[in-house]
PDB file of C-alpha atoms in Angstrom:
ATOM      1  CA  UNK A1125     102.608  98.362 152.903  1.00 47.00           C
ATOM      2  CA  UNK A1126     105.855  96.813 153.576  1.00 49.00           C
ATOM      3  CA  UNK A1127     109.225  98.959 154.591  1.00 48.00           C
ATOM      4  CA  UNK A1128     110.659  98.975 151.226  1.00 47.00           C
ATOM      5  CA  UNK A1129     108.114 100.826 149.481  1.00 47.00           C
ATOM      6  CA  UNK A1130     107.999 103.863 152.149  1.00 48.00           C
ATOM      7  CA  UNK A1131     112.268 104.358 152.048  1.00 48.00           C
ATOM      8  CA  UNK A1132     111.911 104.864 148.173  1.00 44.00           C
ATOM      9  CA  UNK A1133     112.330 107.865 146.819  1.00 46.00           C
ATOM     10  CA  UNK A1134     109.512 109.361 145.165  1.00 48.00           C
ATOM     11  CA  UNK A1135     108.813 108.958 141.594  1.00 48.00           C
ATOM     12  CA  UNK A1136     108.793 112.429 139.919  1.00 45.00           C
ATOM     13  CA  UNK A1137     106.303 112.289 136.555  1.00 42.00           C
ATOM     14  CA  UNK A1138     107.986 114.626 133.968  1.00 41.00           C
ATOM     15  CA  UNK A1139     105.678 115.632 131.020  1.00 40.00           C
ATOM     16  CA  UNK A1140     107.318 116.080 127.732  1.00 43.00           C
ATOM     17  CA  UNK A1141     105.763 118.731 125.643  1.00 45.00           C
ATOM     18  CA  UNK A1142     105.495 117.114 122.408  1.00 41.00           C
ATOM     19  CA  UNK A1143     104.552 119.022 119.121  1.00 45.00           C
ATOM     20  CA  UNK A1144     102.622 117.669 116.408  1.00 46.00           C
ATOM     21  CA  UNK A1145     103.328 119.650 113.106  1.00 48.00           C
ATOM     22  CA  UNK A1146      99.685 119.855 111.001  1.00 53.00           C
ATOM     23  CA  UNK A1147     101.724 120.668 107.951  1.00 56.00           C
ATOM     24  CA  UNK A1148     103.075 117.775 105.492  1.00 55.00           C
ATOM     25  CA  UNK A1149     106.870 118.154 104.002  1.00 57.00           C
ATOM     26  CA  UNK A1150     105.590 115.376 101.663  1.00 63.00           C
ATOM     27  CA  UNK A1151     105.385 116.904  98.286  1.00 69.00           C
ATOM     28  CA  UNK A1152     100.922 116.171  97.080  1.00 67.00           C
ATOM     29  CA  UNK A1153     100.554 113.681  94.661  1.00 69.00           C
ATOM     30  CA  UNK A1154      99.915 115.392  91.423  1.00 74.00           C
ATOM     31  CA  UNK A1155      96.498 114.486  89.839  1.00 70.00           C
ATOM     32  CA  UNK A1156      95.662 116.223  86.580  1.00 68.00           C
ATOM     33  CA  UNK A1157      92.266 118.494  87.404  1.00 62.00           C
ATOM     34  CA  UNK A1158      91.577 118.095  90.699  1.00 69.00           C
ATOM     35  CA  UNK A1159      93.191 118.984  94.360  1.00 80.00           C
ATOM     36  CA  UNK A1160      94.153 116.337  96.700  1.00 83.00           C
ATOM     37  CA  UNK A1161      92.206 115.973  99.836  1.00 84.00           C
ATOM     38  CA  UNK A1162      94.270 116.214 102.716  1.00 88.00           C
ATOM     39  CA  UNK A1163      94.476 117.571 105.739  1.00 90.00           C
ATOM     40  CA  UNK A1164      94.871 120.854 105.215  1.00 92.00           C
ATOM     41  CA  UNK A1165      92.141 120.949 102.419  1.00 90.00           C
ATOM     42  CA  UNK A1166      89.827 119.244 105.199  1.00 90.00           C
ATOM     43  CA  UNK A1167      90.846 122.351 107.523  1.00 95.00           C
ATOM     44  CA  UNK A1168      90.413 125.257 104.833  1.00 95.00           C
ATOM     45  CA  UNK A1169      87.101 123.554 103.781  1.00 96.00           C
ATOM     46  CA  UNK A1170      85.418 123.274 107.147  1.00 97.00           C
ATOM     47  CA  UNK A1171      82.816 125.411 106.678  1.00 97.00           C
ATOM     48  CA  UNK A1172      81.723 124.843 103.110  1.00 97.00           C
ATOM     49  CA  UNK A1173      81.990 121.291 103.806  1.00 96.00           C
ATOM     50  CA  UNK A1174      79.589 121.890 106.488  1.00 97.00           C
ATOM     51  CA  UNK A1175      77.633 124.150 104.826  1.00 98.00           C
ATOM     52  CA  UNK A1176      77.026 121.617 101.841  1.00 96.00           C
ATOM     53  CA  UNK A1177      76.325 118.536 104.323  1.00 97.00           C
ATOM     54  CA  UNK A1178      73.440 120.626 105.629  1.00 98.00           C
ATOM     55  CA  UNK A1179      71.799 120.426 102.147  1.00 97.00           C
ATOM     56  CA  UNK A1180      70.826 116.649 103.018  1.00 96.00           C
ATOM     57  CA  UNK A1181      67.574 117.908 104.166  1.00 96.00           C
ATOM     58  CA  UNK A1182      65.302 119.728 101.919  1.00 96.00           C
ATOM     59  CA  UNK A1183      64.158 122.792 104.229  1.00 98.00           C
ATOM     60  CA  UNK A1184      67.684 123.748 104.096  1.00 97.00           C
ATOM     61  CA  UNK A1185      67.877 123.582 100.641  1.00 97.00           C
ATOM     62  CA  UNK A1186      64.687 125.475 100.178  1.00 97.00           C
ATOM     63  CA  UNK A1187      66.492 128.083 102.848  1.00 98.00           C
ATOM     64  CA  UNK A1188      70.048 128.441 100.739  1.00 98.00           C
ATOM     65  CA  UNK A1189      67.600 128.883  97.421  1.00 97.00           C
ATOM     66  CA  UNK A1190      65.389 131.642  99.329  1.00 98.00           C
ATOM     67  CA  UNK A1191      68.314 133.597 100.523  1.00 98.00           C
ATOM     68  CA  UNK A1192      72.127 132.429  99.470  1.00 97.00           C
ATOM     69  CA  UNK A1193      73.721 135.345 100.581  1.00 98.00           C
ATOM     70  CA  UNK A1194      72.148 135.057 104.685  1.00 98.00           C
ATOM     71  CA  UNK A1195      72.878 131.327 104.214  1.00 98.00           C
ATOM     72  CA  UNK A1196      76.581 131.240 103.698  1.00 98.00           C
ATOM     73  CA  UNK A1197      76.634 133.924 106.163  1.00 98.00           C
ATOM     74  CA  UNK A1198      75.195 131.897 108.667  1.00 98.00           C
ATOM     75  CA  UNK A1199      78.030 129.089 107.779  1.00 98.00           C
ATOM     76  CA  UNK A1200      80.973 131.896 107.548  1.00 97.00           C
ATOM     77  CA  UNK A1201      82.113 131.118 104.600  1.00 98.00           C
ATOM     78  CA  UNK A1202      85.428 132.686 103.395  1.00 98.00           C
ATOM     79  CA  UNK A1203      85.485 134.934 100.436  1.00 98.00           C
ATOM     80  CA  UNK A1204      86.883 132.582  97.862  1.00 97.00           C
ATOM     81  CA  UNK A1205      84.141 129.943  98.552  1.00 98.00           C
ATOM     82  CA  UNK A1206      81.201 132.862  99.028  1.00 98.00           C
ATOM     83  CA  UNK A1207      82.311 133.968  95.255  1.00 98.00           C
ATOM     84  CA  UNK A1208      82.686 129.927  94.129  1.00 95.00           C
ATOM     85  CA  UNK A1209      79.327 129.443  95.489  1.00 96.00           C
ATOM     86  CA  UNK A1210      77.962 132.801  93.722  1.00 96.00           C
ATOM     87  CA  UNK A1211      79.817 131.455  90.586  1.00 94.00           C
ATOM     88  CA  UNK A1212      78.902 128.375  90.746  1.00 91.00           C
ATOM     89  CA  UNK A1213      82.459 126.733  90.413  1.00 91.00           C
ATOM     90  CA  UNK A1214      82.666 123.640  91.391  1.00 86.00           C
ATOM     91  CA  UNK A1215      86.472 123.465  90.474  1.00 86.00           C
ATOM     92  CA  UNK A1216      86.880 126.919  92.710  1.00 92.00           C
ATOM     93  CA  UNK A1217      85.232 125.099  95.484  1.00 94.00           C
ATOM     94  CA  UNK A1218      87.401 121.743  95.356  1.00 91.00           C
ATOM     95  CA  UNK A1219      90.470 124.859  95.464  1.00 92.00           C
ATOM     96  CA  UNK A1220      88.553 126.301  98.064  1.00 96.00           C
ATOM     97  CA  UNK A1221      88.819 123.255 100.193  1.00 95.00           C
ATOM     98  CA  UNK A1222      85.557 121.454  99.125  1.00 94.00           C
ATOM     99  CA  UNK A1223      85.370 117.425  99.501  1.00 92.00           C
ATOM    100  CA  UNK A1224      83.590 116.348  96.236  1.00 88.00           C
ATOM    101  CA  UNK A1225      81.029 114.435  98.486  1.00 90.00           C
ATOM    102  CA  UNK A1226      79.552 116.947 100.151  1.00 93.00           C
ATOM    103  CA  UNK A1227      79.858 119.253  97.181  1.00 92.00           C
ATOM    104  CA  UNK A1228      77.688 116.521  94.950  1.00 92.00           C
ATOM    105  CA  UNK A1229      74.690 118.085  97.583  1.00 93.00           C
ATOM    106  CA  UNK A1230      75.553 121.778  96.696  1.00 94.00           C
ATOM    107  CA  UNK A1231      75.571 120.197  92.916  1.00 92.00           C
ATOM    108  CA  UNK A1232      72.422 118.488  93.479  1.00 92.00           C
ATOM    109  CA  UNK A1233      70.940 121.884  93.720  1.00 94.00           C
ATOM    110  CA  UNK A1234      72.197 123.098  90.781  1.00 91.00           C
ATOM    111  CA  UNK A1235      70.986 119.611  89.179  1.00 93.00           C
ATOM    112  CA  UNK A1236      74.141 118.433  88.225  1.00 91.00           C
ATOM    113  CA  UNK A1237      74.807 114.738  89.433  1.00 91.00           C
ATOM    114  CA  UNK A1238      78.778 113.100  89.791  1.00 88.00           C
ATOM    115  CA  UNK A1239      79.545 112.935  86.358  1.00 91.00           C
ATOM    116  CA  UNK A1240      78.936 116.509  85.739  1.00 91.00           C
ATOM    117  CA  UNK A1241      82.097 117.063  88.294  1.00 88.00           C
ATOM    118  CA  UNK A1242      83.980 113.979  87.160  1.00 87.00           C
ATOM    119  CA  UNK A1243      83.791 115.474  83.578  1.00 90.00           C
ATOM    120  CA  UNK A1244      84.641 119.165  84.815  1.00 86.00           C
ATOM    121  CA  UNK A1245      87.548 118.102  86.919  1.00 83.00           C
ATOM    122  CA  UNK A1246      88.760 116.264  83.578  1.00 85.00           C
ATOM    123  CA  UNK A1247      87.965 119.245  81.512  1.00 88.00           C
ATOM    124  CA  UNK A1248      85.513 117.323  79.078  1.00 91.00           C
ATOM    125  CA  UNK A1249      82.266 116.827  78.387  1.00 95.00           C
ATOM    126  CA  UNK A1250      79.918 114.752  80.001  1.00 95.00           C
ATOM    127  CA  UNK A1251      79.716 112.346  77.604  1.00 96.00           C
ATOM    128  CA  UNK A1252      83.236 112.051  76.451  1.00 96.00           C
ATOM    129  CA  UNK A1253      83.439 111.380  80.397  1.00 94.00           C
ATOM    130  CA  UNK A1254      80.583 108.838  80.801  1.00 94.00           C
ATOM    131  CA  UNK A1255      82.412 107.051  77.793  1.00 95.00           C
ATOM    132  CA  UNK A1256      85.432 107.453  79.155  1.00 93.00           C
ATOM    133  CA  UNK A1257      84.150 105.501  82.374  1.00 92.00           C
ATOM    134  CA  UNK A1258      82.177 102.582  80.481  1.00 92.00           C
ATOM    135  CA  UNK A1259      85.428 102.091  78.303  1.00 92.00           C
ATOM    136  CA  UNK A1260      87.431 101.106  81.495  1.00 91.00           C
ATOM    137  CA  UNK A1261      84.605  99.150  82.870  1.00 88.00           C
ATOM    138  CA  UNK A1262      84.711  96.749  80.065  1.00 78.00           C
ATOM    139  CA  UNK A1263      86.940  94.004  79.883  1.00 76.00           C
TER     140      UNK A1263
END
């Protein structure tokens, strides 16, 4: 290594604690009967999220149906979505942090498909919804 290199001084490595705030200051969107998806909904809904995603195969459907209670335990569930679940609320669970995907498997169960939710997040019936959906699919 040539002379030059050894008379430097050393080179001191200074970290920078940085902080990454999880919390938006953006005012949410505002989206008449449902509850935007972020973040934070993501966080609160880890566990009924999980929970739900588990209902993709049908022994652990067959397990929820054969003992709810021991099943939501097993995910630790929070109050509010333990009585949503026990309610079956689909709007309480989207509150509670639920991502409609993984709630259409807890819905599934129940035997409600997509446009059961898309019509109770609008507050109408299914029909009025499915029309509602055909009318802005036509030209």
């Amino acid at each position: 290594m040539p002379a030059e290199y050894l008379q430097a001084p050393p080179l001191i490595l200074i970290k920078q604690e940085t902080t990454m705030s999880t919390h938006t200051t953006t005012p949410r969107p505002s989206i008449p009967g449902t509850v935007v998806f972020d973040g934070e909904q993501a966080r609160k809904g880890y566990a009924l999220n999980k929970m739900c995603y588990s209902f993709n195969t049908a022994e652990n459907r067959a397990a929820f149906q054969a003992d709810e209670t021991g099943y939501m335990q097993r995910y630790d569930l929070n109050a509010q979505q333990t009585q949503a679940i026990r309610e079956r609320d689909v709007l309480g669970l989207l509150a509670a942090g639920g991502n409609i995907y993984y709630l259409a498997k807890f819905a599934g169960i129940l035997k409600l498909d997509v446009q059961d939710l898309g019509a109770l997040q609008t507050g109408m019936s299914k029909e009025a919804f499915k029309a509602k959906l055909r009318a802005a699919a036509l030209p």
